Amino acid sequence: MASKNITITGGIGTGKTTLCRAFLSRLNASTKSALIFNSFISDRELLETINQEFGIGMNPSDKSKKDYVDALNDFLLATFSGGGNAVLLLDEAQNLSPTVLEQIRML
């Protein structure tokens, strides 16, 4: 299945975040979602936050980038094989560093 990218732009106070919340409220139960608000984070912190938002449990000893990516991949494969989808929304993405943007691209 191919991934889809959507960009919502607009001035301050035009309702971009409200639109994202409305979108999330209309997803069916088979669609898992993660909404990231903090855009001033590292690539590793992004992976940690994505996993937390999706409710992916991690062992306390599993804290490397590879551990986070492996857990996320397992979650995505299980979700897709069960007929579901996963949606990641990044609010204020214009503030993300090039390293974090590359991490997102690699996902």
Short mmCIF file of C-alpha atoms in Angstrom, two decimals:
data_model
loop_
_atom_site.label_atom_id
_atom_site.label_comp_id
_atom_site.label_asym_id
_atom_site.label_seq_id
_atom_site.Cartn_x
_atom_site.Cartn_y
_atom_site.Cartn_z
CA MET A 1 0.00 0.00 0.00
CA ALA A 2 1.39 3.39 -0.95
CA SER A 3 1.62 6.12 1.62
CA LYS A 4 -0.27 9.36 1.10
CA ASN A 5 0.97 12.79 2.15
CA ILE A 6 -1.27 15.76 2.75
CA THR A 7 -0.13 19.25 3.65
CA ILE A 8 -2.44 21.80 5.23
CA THR A 9 -1.22 25.37 5.24
CA GLY A 10 -2.67 28.63 6.45
CA GLY A 11 -2.06 31.60 8.65
CA ILE A 12 -2.13 31.63 12.43
CA GLY A 13 -5.64 31.04 13.75
CA THR A 14 -7.15 29.77 10.50
CA GLY A 15 -8.14 26.40 11.97
CA LYS A 16 -5.43 24.00 10.83
CA THR A 17 -5.28 22.21 14.20
CA THR A 18 -9.07 22.19 14.46
CA LEU A 19 -9.25 20.61 11.01
CA CYS A 20 -6.77 17.92 12.07
CA ARG A 21 -8.80 17.14 15.19
CA ALA A 22 -12.01 16.95 13.15
CA PHE A 23 -10.30 14.59 10.71
CA LEU A 24 -9.13 12.34 13.56
CA SER A 25 -12.60 12.23 15.08
CA ARG A 26 -13.99 10.80 11.84
CA LEU A 27 -11.55 7.91 11.45
CA ASN A 28 -13.00 4.43 11.74
CA ALA A 29 -11.92 2.04 14.48
CA SER A 30 -9.53 0.16 12.20
CA THR A 31 -7.41 3.30 11.69
CA LYS A 32 -4.79 3.99 14.34
CA SER A 33 -3.66 7.59 14.71
CA ALA A 34 -0.84 9.61 16.23
CA LEU A 35 -0.93 13.39 16.55
CA ILE A 36 2.39 15.10 17.29
CA PHE A 37 2.28 18.68 18.58
CA ASN A 38 5.88 19.26 19.65
CA SER A 39 7.89 20.05 16.54
CA PHE A 40 11.10 21.03 18.36
CA ILE A 41 12.33 17.48 18.97
CA SER A 42 15.15 15.26 17.77
CA ASP A 43 14.71 12.37 15.36
CA ARG A 44 14.98 9.88 18.24
CA GLU A 45 12.46 11.84 20.33
CA LEU A 46 10.12 11.83 17.33
CA LEU A 47 10.26 8.04 17.14
CA GLU A 48 9.65 7.78 20.89
CA THR A 49 6.68 10.16 20.65
CA ILE A 50 5.17 8.37 17.64
CA ASN A 51 5.37 5.06 19.50
CA GLN A 52 3.79 6.60 22.61
CA GLU A 53 0.97 8.14 20.56
CA PHE A 54 0.24 4.82 18.83
CA GLY A 55 0.28 3.10 22.24
CA ILE A 56 3.23 0.89 21.36
CA GLY A 57 4.64 -0.65 24.52
CA MET A 58 8.40 -0.73 24.86
CA ASN A 59 10.63 -2.60 27.28
CA PRO A 60 12.48 -0.21 29.57
CA SER A 61 15.78 -1.53 28.19
CA ASP A 62 14.72 -0.87 24.55
CA LYS A 63 15.66 2.75 23.99
CA SER A 64 17.82 2.89 20.85
CA LYS A 65 16.57 4.35 17.57
CA LYS A 66 16.61 0.83 16.14
CA ASP A 67 14.43 -0.42 19.00
CA TYR A 68 11.87 2.32 18.35
CA VAL A 69 11.88 1.75 14.59
CA ASP A 70 11.59 -2.03 15.00
CA ALA A 71 8.64 -1.66 17.40
CA LEU A 72 6.95 0.82 15.06
CA ASN A 73 7.48 -1.46 12.06
CA ASP A 74 6.02 -4.42 13.97
CA PHE A 75 3.00 -2.28 14.93
CA LEU A 76 2.48 -1.07 11.36
CA LEU A 77 2.78 -4.57 9.89
CA ALA A 78 0.31 -5.97 12.44
CA THR A 79 -2.10 -3.09 11.83
CA PHE A 80 -1.96 -3.48 8.05
CA SER A 81 -2.21 -7.29 8.15
CA GLY A 82 -5.32 -6.89 10.31
CA GLY A 83 -6.95 -4.72 7.66
CA GLY A 84 -6.22 -1.43 9.37
CA ASN A 85 -4.35 1.75 8.56
CA ALA A 86 -2.16 4.15 10.49
CA VAL A 87 -2.21 7.95 10.29
CA LEU A 88 0.53 10.26 11.56
CA LEU A 89 -0.31 13.97 11.90
CA LEU A 90 2.43 16.48 12.62
CA ASP A 91 1.24 19.88 13.79
CA GLU A 92 3.64 22.80 13.20
CA ALA A 93 5.81 20.63 10.92
CA GLN A 94 7.51 23.71 9.48
CA ASN A 95 9.59 23.80 12.67
CA LEU A 96 11.03 20.31 12.21
CA SER A 97 14.77 20.06 11.63
CA PRO A 98 16.14 18.55 8.40
CA THR A 99 17.25 15.48 10.39
CA VAL A 100 13.72 14.91 11.72
CA LEU A 101 12.22 15.45 8.26
CA GLU A 102 14.59 12.81 6.89
CA GLN A 103 13.55 10.41 9.68
CA ILE A 104 9.91 10.92 8.68
CA ARG A 105 10.75 10.32 5.03
CA MET A 106 12.49 7.07 5.94
CA LEU A 107 9.44 5.82 7.80
#
